[in-house]
Coordinates of C-alpha atoms and ligand atoms in Angstrom, one line a residue:
M1 CA 4.8 18.2 1.1
E2 CA 8.1 16.8 -1.6
R3 CA 6.3 17.9 -4.4
L4 CA 6.8 15.8 -8.3
A5 CA 9.1 17.8 -9.9
R6 CA 8.1 15.8 -13.0
L7 CA 6.4 12.9 -13.8
T8 CA 7.4 9.3 -13.2
N9 CA 7.7 7.2 -15.9
I10 CA 4.2 7.0 -15.1
E11 CA 2.6 9.4 -15.8
V12 CA 3.7 9.9 -19.2
A13 CA 3.1 5.7 -20.3
A14 CA -0.8 6.6 -18.5
V15 CA -0.8 10.0 -21.5
L16 CA -0.4 7.5 -23.5
Y17 CA -2.6 5.0 -22.6
E18 CA -5.4 7.4 -22.7
V19 CA -3.9 8.2 -26.1
A20 CA -4.7 5.2 -27.5
D21 CA -8.0 4.2 -25.4
L22 CA -9.3 7.6 -27.1
L23 CA -8.1 5.7 -30.5
E24 CA -9.7 2.9 -30.6
I25 CA -12.8 4.8 -29.2
K26 CA -13.0 6.9 -32.6
G27 CA -12.2 3.7 -34.8
V28 CA -9.0 4.0 -35.5
R29 CA -7.2 1.9 -36.4
F30 CA -3.6 0.7 -35.8
K31 CA -2.4 4.0 -33.9
P32 CA -3.8 2.6 -31.0
H33 CA -1.7 -0.8 -30.9
A34 CA 1.2 1.5 -31.6
Y35 CA 0.7 4.4 -28.5
R36 CA 0.4 1.1 -26.0
R37 CA 3.6 -0.5 -26.8
A38 CA 4.7 2.7 -26.9
A39 CA 3.3 3.4 -23.7
Q40 CA 4.5 0.1 -21.8
A41 CA 8.2 1.0 -22.7
I42 CA 8.1 3.4 -20.9
E43 CA 6.3 2.4 -18.5
T44 CA 8.8 -0.1 -18.1
L45 CA 12.5 1.5 -18.8
P46 CA 13.9 1.4 -15.7
E47 CA 15.6 5.3 -16.1
D48 CA 13.9 8.4 -16.4
I49 CA 11.7 9.0 -18.7
A50 CA 12.5 12.9 -18.5
D51 CA 16.4 12.3 -18.5
V52 CA 16.0 10.2 -21.4
A53 CA 14.4 12.9 -23.7
R54 CA 16.7 15.7 -22.4
E55 CA 19.5 13.6 -24.3
G56 CA 17.8 13.5 -27.6
R57 CA 17.4 9.2 -26.8
L58 CA 13.8 9.2 -27.3
G59 CA 13.9 7.3 -29.4
E60 CA 16.0 4.7 -28.7
I61 CA 13.3 3.3 -27.6
P62 CA 11.5 0.7 -28.7
G63 CA 8.0 1.0 -30.5
V64 CA 8.5 5.6 -30.0
G65 CA 8.9 6.4 -33.7
K66 CA 9.2 9.8 -34.3
G67 CA 5.4 10.8 -34.3
I68 CA 5.4 9.4 -30.9
A69 CA 8.5 10.6 -29.6
G70 CA 7.6 14.7 -30.2
K71 CA 4.5 14.0 -28.6
V72 CA 6.3 12.4 -25.2
M73 CA 8.5 15.4 -26.1
E74 CA 5.3 17.6 -25.2
V75 CA 4.4 15.7 -22.5
V76 CA 8.1 15.9 -20.6
E77 CA 8.9 19.4 -21.4
T78 CA 4.9 20.8 -20.5
G79 CA 2.9 18.2 -18.2
S80 CA 0.4 17.8 -21.0
L81 CA -0.3 16.7 -24.3
G82 CA -2.2 19.2 -27.2
Y83 CA -3.3 16.2 -28.6
L84 CA -5.0 13.6 -26.3
E85 CA -6.6 17.6 -25.4
S86 CA -8.7 17.1 -28.5
L87 CA -9.4 14.1 -28.6
R88 CA -11.1 14.1 -25.6
E89 CA -12.9 16.9 -26.4
E90 CA -14.2 15.3 -29.3
L91 CA -16.2 12.2 -26.5
P92 CA -20.0 13.4 -24.8
E93 CA -19.4 15.1 -22.5
G94 CA -18.7 13.2 -19.4
V95 CA -17.8 10.0 -21.2
Q96 CA -14.3 10.6 -19.2
E97 CA -15.9 11.4 -15.8
L98 CA -17.4 7.4 -16.1
T99 CA -14.0 6.3 -17.4
R100 CA -12.7 7.3 -13.4
I101 CA -14.1 4.1 -12.5
E102 CA -12.1 1.2 -12.0
G103 CA -13.9 -1.5 -15.0
I104 CA -15.5 1.4 -17.4
G105 CA -13.2 2.2 -20.3
P106 CA -14.0 4.1 -23.5
K107 CA -15.4 2.0 -25.1
K108 CA -18.3 1.0 -22.0
A109 CA -18.4 4.3 -21.0
L110 CA -18.9 5.8 -24.5
V111 CA -22.5 3.0 -24.7
L112 CA -23.7 4.2 -20.8
S113 CA -23.2 7.7 -22.4
R114 CA -25.3 7.1 -26.2
E115 CA -28.0 4.3 -24.9
L116 CA -28.5 5.6 -21.2
G117 CA -27.9 9.4 -21.2
I118 CA -25.3 9.1 -18.5
R119 CA -23.1 12.3 -17.8
T120 CA -22.6 12.4 -14.3
I121 CA -21.6 9.4 -11.7
D122 CA -24.5 9.9 -9.6
D123 CA -26.3 9.1 -13.0
L124 CA -24.2 5.4 -13.3
E125 CA -24.9 5.1 -10.0
A126 CA -28.7 6.0 -10.6
A127 CA -29.3 3.4 -13.2
A128 CA -26.8 0.7 -11.8
T129 CA -28.7 0.1 -8.1
A130 CA -32.3 0.8 -11.4
G131 CA -30.4 -2.7 -12.6
R132 CA -30.9 0.0 -16.1
I133 CA -27.4 -1.4 -17.1
R134 CA -27.5 -4.8 -16.9
D135 CA -29.5 -5.3 -20.2
L136 CA -26.7 -2.6 -22.5
P137 CA -24.7 -4.8 -24.5
G138 CA -21.5 -6.3 -23.3
F139 CA -23.0 -5.7 -20.2
G140 CA -24.4 -7.7 -17.5
E141 CA -25.2 -8.7 -13.8
K142 CA -22.7 -9.3 -12.8
T143 CA -20.3 -6.2 -14.3
E144 CA -23.1 -3.5 -13.1
Q145 CA -22.9 -5.4 -9.3
N146 CA -18.2 -3.8 -10.4
I147 CA -19.9 -0.2 -11.8
L148 CA -21.1 0.0 -8.0
A149 CA -17.9 -1.8 -6.5
G150 CA -15.8 0.9 -8.3
I151 CA -18.9 4.2 -7.7
Q152 CA -17.9 2.8 -3.7
M153 CA -14.3 2.6 -4.5
S154 CA -13.6 6.1 -6.5
R155 CA -15.4 8.0 -3.9
M156 CA -13.3 6.6 -0.9
A157 CA -10.0 6.8 -2.7
G158 CA -10.9 10.9 -2.7
K159 CA -11.3 10.5 1.2
R160 CA -8.6 8.7 2.2
H161 CA -4.3 8.7 1.7
L162 CA -2.2 5.5 1.9
L163 CA -0.5 5.3 5.0
G164 CA 2.8 4.6 2.8
Y165 CA 2.2 8.3 1.6
I166 CA 1.6 9.9 4.6
L167 CA 3.1 8.7 7.0
P168 CA 6.6 10.6 5.7
T169 CA 4.4 13.7 5.3
A170 CA 3.7 12.8 9.0
R171 CA 7.3 12.9 9.9
V172 CA 8.6 15.6 8.8
I173 CA 5.5 18.1 10.3
E174 CA 6.1 15.7 13.8
R175 CA 10.3 17.0 13.6
R176 CA 9.4 20.5 12.6
L177 CA 6.9 21.2 16.4
S178 CA 9.2 19.3 18.0
S179 CA 12.0 21.8 17.0
L180 CA 10.4 24.9 18.8
G181 CA 11.9 25.6 21.4
S182 CA 8.4 26.0 23.8
V183 CA 7.0 22.8 23.1
G184 CA 7.4 20.1 25.4
Q185 CA 5.7 16.1 24.2
V186 CA 4.4 16.0 19.7
S187 CA 3.3 12.6 18.5
L188 CA 1.2 11.6 16.1
A189 CA -2.3 10.5 17.0
G190 CA -5.2 8.9 15.5
S191 CA -5.5 6.3 12.8
I192 CA -1.6 7.3 11.9
R193 CA -0.8 6.6 14.8
R194 CA -2.4 3.2 14.6
R195 CA -0.9 2.4 11.5
K196 CA -4.2 2.2 9.5
E197 CA -3.4 1.3 6.0
T198 CA -5.7 3.9 4.7
I199 CA -5.4 7.0 7.0
G200 CA -8.6 9.5 6.5
D201 CA -7.2 12.8 7.9
L202 CA -3.6 13.5 10.5
D203 CA -3.7 14.2 13.8
L204 CA -1.4 14.9 16.1
L205 CA -0.5 16.9 19.4
A206 CA 2.1 18.3 21.5
T207 CA 2.4 20.1 24.8
S208 CA 4.0 24.0 25.0
T209 CA 4.2 27.0 27.3
R210 CA 3.2 29.5 23.6
P211 CA 0.5 27.5 22.2
E212 CA 1.0 30.8 19.7
E213 CA 3.4 30.1 18.4
V214 CA 2.9 26.8 17.7
M215 CA -0.3 27.7 15.8
E216 CA 1.4 30.1 14.5
V217 CA 4.3 27.4 13.0
F218 CA 1.5 24.9 12.0
A219 CA -0.4 27.7 9.8
T220 CA 2.5 28.8 7.5
L221 CA 3.9 25.2 6.9
P222 CA 5.3 24.9 4.0
G223 CA 2.7 22.4 1.0
V224 CA 0.1 23.9 3.8
S225 CA -2.8 25.1 1.0
R226 CA -5.8 26.4 3.5
V227 CA -5.7 27.0 7.0
L228 CA -9.4 25.9 8.4
A229 CA -9.2 27.1 12.2
R230 CA -7.2 28.3 13.4
G231 CA -7.4 28.9 17.4
T232 CA -4.3 28.1 20.6
T233 CA -6.1 24.6 21.2
K234 CA -6.5 23.5 17.6
T235 CA -5.6 23.9 14.4
S236 CA -6.8 22.2 10.8
V237 CA -4.5 22.9 7.8
V238 CA -5.2 21.6 4.6
L239 CA -1.5 20.1 3.4
E240 CA -1.5 20.9 -1.1
T241 CA -2.0 17.0 -1.2
G242 CA -5.6 17.4 -0.3
L243 CA -4.2 15.5 3.0
Q244 CA -6.3 17.1 6.3
V245 CA -3.9 18.0 8.9
D246 CA -5.6 18.2 12.7
L247 CA -3.1 20.2 15.3
R248 CA -4.0 20.2 19.4
V249 CA -2.0 21.5 22.1
V250 CA -2.7 20.8 25.4
E251 CA -1.7 21.0 29.6
E252 CA 0.5 18.7 30.2
K253 CA -1.1 17.4 32.7
H254 CA -4.4 15.9 30.1
Y255 CA -0.5 15.0 28.4
G256 CA -1.1 11.1 28.6
A257 CA -5.7 11.4 28.3
A258 CA -5.3 13.2 25.1
L259 CA -2.9 10.8 23.6
Q260 CA -5.0 8.1 24.6
Y261 CA -8.6 9.6 23.8
F262 CA -6.7 11.4 20.3
T263 CA -5.1 8.1 19.2
G264 CA -8.4 6.1 18.8
S265 CA -9.7 4.4 17.5
K266 CA -13.5 5.6 18.3
E267 CA -14.8 1.7 18.9
H268 CA -11.3 1.4 20.9
N269 CA -12.0 4.3 22.6
I270 CA -15.9 3.1 23.8
A271 CA -14.3 -0.2 25.1
L272 CA -12.2 1.8 27.2
R273 CA -15.4 4.3 28.7
K274 CA -17.7 1.8 29.3
L275 CA -14.7 -0.6 32.0
A276 CA -14.4 3.6 33.8
I277 CA -18.3 3.8 33.9
A278 CA -18.4 0.6 35.6
R279 CA -16.4 1.4 38.6
N280 CA -18.2 5.2 38.7
W281 CA -15.5 6.4 36.9
R282 CA -14.7 9.2 33.7
L283 CA -12.9 8.9 30.9
N284 CA -12.3 11.4 28.0
E285 CA -9.5 13.5 26.6
Y286 CA -8.4 15.3 29.8
G287 CA -8.3 12.6 32.4
L288 CA -10.0 9.4 34.5
V289 CA -11.3 11.1 36.9
D290 CA -13.6 9.7 40.1
L291 CA -16.8 10.4 40.0
A292 CA -17.5 10.5 43.9
D293 CA -14.6 13.2 44.6
G294 CA -14.2 14.5 41.5
R295 CA -10.6 13.0 42.3
M296 CA -8.4 12.9 38.5
I297 CA -6.8 8.9 38.6
A298 CA -5.1 9.8 35.2
G299 CA -4.1 11.7 33.0
E300 CA -0.8 13.1 32.7
D301 CA 0.7 9.5 31.3
E302 CA -0.4 7.3 28.6
A303 CA 0.2 4.2 30.6
G304 CA -1.5 5.6 33.8
V305 CA -4.5 5.0 32.3
Y306 CA -4.4 1.7 31.1
R307 CA -3.0 0.7 34.4
A308 CA -5.7 2.0 36.6
L309 CA -8.0 0.8 34.8
G310 CA -6.8 -3.1 34.7
L311 CA -5.0 -3.1 31.5
S312 CA -1.5 -3.6 30.9
W313 CA -0.2 -0.4 28.0
I314 CA -1.7 -1.6 24.5
E315 CA 0.0 -0.9 21.4
P316 CA -1.7 1.4 19.6
E317 CA -1.7 -0.7 15.7
L318 CA -4.2 -3.1 17.8
R319 CA -6.8 -1.0 19.0
E320 CA -8.9 -1.0 17.0
D321 CA -11.7 -3.6 19.6
R322 CA -10.5 -6.5 18.7
G323 CA -9.9 -8.5 21.3
E324 CA -7.5 -6.5 22.9
I325 CA -9.2 -5.1 25.8
E326 CA -10.0 -9.1 27.1
A327 CA -6.3 -9.2 26.4
A328 CA -4.1 -6.0 27.9
R329 CA -6.4 -7.2 31.3
T330 CA -5.4 -11.3 31.2
G331 CA -2.6 -10.7 30.0
T332 CA -2.4 -12.2 26.7
L333 CA -1.4 -9.5 24.8
P334 CA 1.1 -10.6 21.5
D335 CA 4.9 -9.9 22.0
L336 CA 4.5 -8.0 18.9
V337 CA 7.1 -8.0 16.4
G338 CA 9.4 -5.4 16.6
Y339 CA 10.2 -3.1 13.9
G340 CA 13.8 -3.5 13.7
S341 CA 12.8 -7.3 14.4
I342 CA 14.0 -8.0 10.1
R343 CA 16.8 -9.1 8.5
G344 CA 16.0 -9.1 5.7
D345 CA 13.0 -8.6 2.5
L346 CA 12.1 -11.4 0.6
H347 CA 11.0 -9.3 -2.4
V348 CA 13.5 -7.5 -4.2
H349 CA 12.9 -6.0 -7.5
T350 CA 16.0 -5.6 -10.1
R351 CA 16.9 -3.2 -13.1
W352 CA 17.2 -7.4 -14.8
S353 CA 12.8 -6.3 -14.7
E354 CA 10.7 -3.7 -13.7
G355 CA 13.0 -2.3 -11.4
A356 CA 15.5 0.7 -11.7
H357 CA 18.2 -0.4 -10.0
S358 CA 21.2 -3.2 -9.9
I359 CA 20.5 -6.6 -7.7
E360 CA 24.8 -4.7 -6.7
E361 CA 22.5 -1.8 -5.8
M362 CA 19.9 -3.0 -4.1
A363 CA 22.2 -6.0 -2.2
E364 CA 23.7 -2.8 -0.9
A365 CA 21.3 -1.0 -0.1
A366 CA 19.6 -3.4 1.8
Q367 CA 22.8 -3.5 4.1
G368 CA 22.9 0.1 4.7
L369 CA 19.8 -1.2 6.2
G370 CA 21.4 -3.8 8.5
Y371 CA 19.4 -6.5 6.9
E372 CA 22.0 -9.7 6.4
Y373 CA 20.1 -10.6 3.3
I374 CA 17.5 -10.1 0.3
A375 CA 15.7 -12.0 -2.4
I376 CA 16.3 -11.3 -5.9
C377 CA 12.3 -11.6 -7.6
D378 CA 12.4 -10.6 -10.9
H379 CA 9.7 -11.1 -13.3
A380 CA 9.3 -14.9 -14.9
E381 CA 8.5 -14.6 -19.5
T382 CA 5.0 -14.7 -18.9
L383 CA 4.8 -11.1 -17.3
H384 CA 5.6 -9.7 -20.5
I385 CA 4.4 -5.8 -19.6
A386 CA 7.9 -6.1 -17.0
R387 CA 10.0 -7.6 -19.0
G388 CA 10.3 -10.6 -17.3
L389 CA 12.8 -13.3 -17.4
S390 CA 13.6 -16.0 -20.1
P391 CA 14.8 -19.1 -18.4
E392 CA 18.5 -18.5 -19.8
R393 CA 18.4 -15.3 -18.7
L394 CA 16.6 -16.4 -15.2
A395 CA 19.8 -19.1 -15.5
D396 CA 22.3 -15.5 -15.7
Q397 CA 21.1 -14.3 -13.1
V398 CA 21.2 -17.2 -10.5
R399 CA 24.9 -17.5 -11.9
E400 CA 25.5 -12.9 -11.7
I401 CA 24.0 -13.6 -8.0
E402 CA 26.8 -16.5 -7.7
R403 CA 29.5 -14.3 -8.6
L404 CA 28.4 -11.2 -6.3
N405 CA 28.0 -12.9 -3.4
R406 CA 31.4 -14.7 -3.1
E407 CA 32.6 -10.5 -3.4
F408 CA 30.4 -10.3 -0.4
D409 CA 31.8 -12.7 1.3
G410 CA 29.9 -13.8 4.1
E411 CA 29.3 -10.7 4.6
F412 CA 25.4 -10.1 3.0
T413 CA 24.1 -12.8 0.9
I414 CA 21.7 -12.8 -1.9
L415 CA 19.9 -15.4 -2.4
A416 CA 18.2 -15.7 -6.0
G417 CA 14.5 -15.9 -6.7
T418 CA 12.3 -15.0 -8.7
E419 CA 8.1 -14.2 -9.1
C420 CA 6.6 -16.2 -11.0
N421 CA 3.1 -15.9 -12.1
I422 CA 0.2 -18.3 -11.1
D423 CA -1.4 -18.8 -15.4
M424 CA -5.7 -19.1 -14.8
D425 CA -5.2 -23.1 -13.7
G426 CA -2.8 -22.8 -10.9
R427 CA 0.4 -23.6 -12.9
I428 CA 3.8 -21.4 -12.6
D429 CA 5.6 -20.2 -15.4
L430 CA 9.2 -21.4 -15.2
P431 CA 9.9 -25.0 -15.6
D432 CA 10.6 -27.3 -12.9
S433 CA 14.4 -27.7 -13.1
I434 CA 15.1 -24.3 -13.3
L435 CA 12.5 -23.0 -9.4
A436 CA 14.8 -26.1 -8.0
D437 CA 18.0 -24.2 -8.6
L438 CA 16.6 -21.0 -6.4
D439 CA 16.4 -20.0 -3.5
V440 CA 13.1 -18.3 -2.6
V441 CA 10.0 -18.4 -5.5
V442 CA 7.5 -16.3 -5.1
A443 CA 4.2 -17.2 -7.1
S444 CA 2.0 -14.4 -7.2
V445 CA -1.4 -13.9 -9.3
H446 CA -1.5 -11.2 -12.1
S447 CA -4.3 -11.6 -14.1
G448 CA -7.9 -13.2 -14.2
F449 CA -8.4 -10.8 -11.0
K450 CA -12.0 -12.1 -11.4
Q451 CA -11.9 -15.6 -11.9
P452 CA -15.2 -16.4 -9.7
E453 CA -14.0 -18.3 -6.4
R454 CA -14.1 -21.8 -6.9
E455 CA -11.6 -21.0 -9.4
M456 CA -9.3 -19.3 -7.3
T457 CA -9.2 -20.9 -4.7
D458 CA -8.0 -24.4 -7.0
R459 CA -5.8 -22.5 -8.9
V460 CA -3.7 -21.0 -5.8
I461 CA -3.8 -23.8 -4.5
A462 CA -3.2 -26.1 -7.1
A463 CA 0.1 -23.5 -7.4
M464 CA 1.2 -24.1 -3.7
Q465 CA 0.9 -27.9 -3.8
N466 CA 4.2 -27.3 -6.8
D467 CA 6.7 -27.7 -4.3
H468 CA 8.9 -25.4 -5.2
V469 CA 6.7 -22.5 -4.4
D470 CA 7.8 -20.8 -1.7
I471 CA 6.0 -18.1 -1.3
I472 CA 2.5 -16.5 -1.9
G473 CA 2.5 -13.3 -3.2
H474 CA 0.3 -10.6 -2.2
P475 CA -2.5 -13.8 -1.9
T476 CA -5.8 -11.3 -2.9
G477 CA -5.0 -8.6 -5.6
R478 CA -6.2 -6.1 -3.8
I479 CA -4.8 -3.0 -4.6
L480 CA -5.5 0.0 -1.8
L481 CA -8.3 2.6 -3.0
S482 CA -8.5 1.5 -6.3
R483 CA -8.7 -2.7 -6.8
E484 CA -11.4 -4.6 -5.4
P485 CA -9.6 -8.2 -4.0
C486 CA -10.2 -10.6 -5.5
Q487 CA -13.2 -13.6 -4.8
I488 CA -10.7 -16.4 -3.3
D489 CA -12.2 -18.5 0.2
L490 CA -9.5 -17.4 2.4
A491 CA -9.9 -19.9 5.4
T492 CA -9.2 -22.6 2.4
I493 CA -6.1 -20.8 1.6
F494 CA -4.4 -20.9 4.3
E495 CA -5.3 -24.5 6.0
A496 CA -3.3 -25.6 2.8
A497 CA -0.7 -23.6 3.1
A498 CA 0.1 -24.7 6.6
A499 CA -0.5 -28.0 5.5
L500 CA 2.2 -27.2 3.2
G501 CA 4.2 -25.0 4.7
V502 CA 3.7 -22.4 2.1
L503 CA 4.2 -18.8 3.4
M504 CA 1.9 -16.5 2.4
E505 CA 3.1 -13.4 1.7
I506 CA 3.0 -9.4 3.7
N507 CA 3.1 -7.2 0.4
A508 CA 4.5 -3.7 1.5
F509 CA 4.7 -2.2 -0.6
P510 CA 2.3 1.1 0.2
G511 CA -0.8 1.1 -2.5
R512 CA -1.1 -2.8 -1.0
L513 CA -0.7 -4.2 1.8
D514 CA -1.8 -7.7 1.3
L515 CA -2.0 -9.1 3.4
S516 CA -4.4 -7.5 5.1
D517 CA -3.7 -6.1 9.2
V518 CA -6.6 -9.4 9.5
N519 CA -6.3 -11.8 7.1
C520 CA -2.5 -11.8 8.5
R521 CA -4.9 -13.1 11.5
L522 CA -7.4 -14.5 10.3
A523 CA -4.2 -17.0 9.1
Q524 CA -2.6 -17.3 12.2
G525 CA -5.3 -18.5 13.2
F526 CA -4.8 -21.0 10.8
G527 CA -1.7 -21.5 12.0
V528 CA 0.0 -20.1 8.4
R529 CA 3.0 -18.0 8.3
F530 CA 4.0 -15.6 7.3
S531 CA 7.0 -13.9 4.9
L532 CA 7.5 -9.8 4.2
G533 CA 8.2 -8.6 0.8
S534 CA 8.9 -5.0 0.6
D535 CA 8.9 -6.0 -4.1
A536 CA 10.8 -2.2 -4.4
H537 CA 11.1 -1.6 -7.8
N538 CA 14.4 1.2 -6.7
R539 CA 16.4 1.5 -3.5
G540 CA 14.2 3.7 -2.0
N541 CA 11.3 1.5 -1.7
L542 CA 13.4 -1.1 0.5
R543 CA 12.1 1.5 3.6
Y544 CA 8.3 -0.1 2.5
M545 CA 9.3 -3.1 5.1
E546 CA 8.4 -1.1 8.1
F547 CA 4.6 -0.3 6.9
G548 CA 4.4 -4.4 6.0
V549 CA 5.2 -4.7 9.4
A550 CA 3.0 -2.4 11.0
T551 CA 0.0 -4.4 8.6
A552 CA 1.8 -8.0 11.0
R553 CA 1.5 -6.6 14.1
R554 CA -1.8 -5.2 13.7
G555 CA -2.3 -8.4 12.5
W556 CA -2.1 -9.8 16.6
L557 CA 1.3 -11.0 14.7
A558 CA 5.1 -12.0 16.9
A559 CA 8.8 -12.3 15.1
D560 CA 7.5 -16.2 15.4
D561 CA 5.4 -15.3 12.5
I562 CA 7.5 -13.6 10.1
A563 CA 10.3 -16.1 8.1
N564 CA 12.5 -13.5 8.1
T565 CA 13.5 -12.3 11.7
R566 CA 14.8 -15.3 11.3
S567 CA 18.3 -16.1 11.0
L568 CA 20.2 -16.9 7.3
E569 CA 20.5 -20.7 8.6
D570 CA 16.6 -20.4 10.3
L571 CA 15.3 -18.9 6.9
R572 CA 16.4 -22.2 5.2
G573 CA 14.7 -24.3 6.9
F574 CA 11.3 -22.2 6.6
L575 CA 11.5 -22.7 2.7
R576 CA 10.7 -25.3 0.6
S577 CA 13.5 -27.1 -1.1
Ligands
DGT601 P1 -9.4 9.1 10.2 O1 -8.9 9.8 9.7 O2 -10.3 8.6 9.3 O3 -8.3 7.7 9.0 O4 -9.8 8.0 11.3 P2 -8.7 8.4 13.0 O5 -9.7 7.6 14.4 O6 -7.3 8.7 12.5 O7 -10.3 9.8 13.3 P3 -10.3 11.2 14.1 O8 -9.7 11.8 13.1 O9 -11.8 11.2 13.3 O10 -10.1 11.4 15.5 C1 -9.5 11.0 15.4 C2 -9.3 10.4 17.0 O11 -10.0 10.7 17.7 C3 -9.9 9.3 16.3 O12 -8.9 7.6 16.6 C4 -10.5 8.6 18.5 C5 -11.5 10.1 19.0 N1 -12.5 10.7 18.8 C6 -12.9 11.7 18.1 N2 -14.3 11.4 17.5 C7 -14.6 10.9 18.9 C8 -15.6 10.1 19.6 O13 -16.7 10.6 19.1 N3 -15.7 9.1 20.3 C9 -14.1 8.2 20.5 N4 -14.8 8.1 22.0 N5 -13.9 8.2 20.2 C10 -13.4 9.8 18.7
CA602 CA1 -7.6 11.4 11.2
CA603 CA1 -8.6 14.1 13.1
ZN604 ZN1 6.4 -7.9 -7.3

């Protein structure tokens, strides 16, 4: 419900990138490059662009000349740019909308509009489905498929929300409701309680002696833009962010059954109901009832429902009908990694590359979270967009880390690391002599995501064969609600990782959660071990770790599977050199 008061650097940069694209469509030379360069500098600026603008220091940003500085000022002050609006108006109708699809830039959009008269996403889908796009100049069958996938993705993106952005809001609502005197119990339910990576709508459940009062408070929460339905048992609202929130108020005696029912998943519930039916019982949101005599067998508490059905209680993260019911019946549920089990963060950026805070600030924040160590993994040189470090700068950074470690005097440890880049042929963008001096080497793919499966697989295997590589960062490259995972043979990767002792990262950044829950479980089957990293770009981001743990839990992982649940001493045994 907290709204962003001002534009972030990334949003300001996006305006400039769009200007560059539109100028390019018009055939303007040189200027697009200048806008892109300025956009890049602003995107990676460690300071808040609004502060820099207010203090009249825009001219100090590399690539920002007088002309562009004036435009940036306008964006910061008004939230929009007149110049961009006028460029947009020169475009044929619909072209702008088409560029919302991943993989369609302004150039392609213009061709689609001119050659096929496509004006809307629906037109686009029809043309792609009919195979009319593949023959256009610069397109092909592959592009046509990508366009269809991009359309699916953008439709879904409109409807779902990232767990990492929704959970804080959910907790604010939960706390507000539980502060009411008439409220007994409150819980999150639905996919947010299961900590699914994306959330359709937010579900909450409560008990209260005065349901009208609870519903009144709920319907008038700050940030509510619309009330969809209002009653004493269920009220649904839409927040300004577009997120729907459903609140149900039930009686104490039904609370456990209702919590079980509304937590889902639907598939889990159906499987559970079958167990009930087999005993001539009925299970619904009111309770578990014996059909022979109408007796209520369970309903007040959730564990009681599971117990009556001969099952141990199942953690919400596992309730997807992926074998958890059978495991609960035979007492073989995994001992899931706990939210408090992580002892250090193995993927953190600082101001040395694209982060916002110093090494010391990140270390102190991590210590404040109760961690024993963090690994500083700034980008290496070839990732220009993120201001990657040259080998010389990295050596300076290592010395700075050594100095800070002396100050921490054993109370906390900063591990020297890198997030280096895996190039198209699987080479690492730092020499072995430098890698050998680091405690932690994360290697990630940051470009060339469209490589065919075979090449991508070989590429990552080649990187793992470098003895210095400890961790493969965000292994599939997916961005939730926007970019599909790359084509890669994960079974082959996991087999090699297990054999070589390379850890697979669960990147906890809200838009990544990569590996995904399902892939974690697959990897574990191959004997792979994992590393959790927040990929924090500032102090606050360190808290993203929670979503990585949620993903690990949904992937059935135990603390033992994860390297950074270990003490520093034991962790070193998981790192290769
Ligand atoms: P979402 O909102 O798409 O992220 O996913 P959920 O799981 O939160 O689904 P939602 O909000 O439609 O419903 C909340 C829970 O209510 C769901 O997890 C299970 C239960 N539920 C909803 N519809 C059905 C149904 O048709 N059958 C059964 N057995 N349970 C249902
Ligand atoms: Ca839901
Ligand atoms: Ca719902
Ligand atoms: Zn990173």
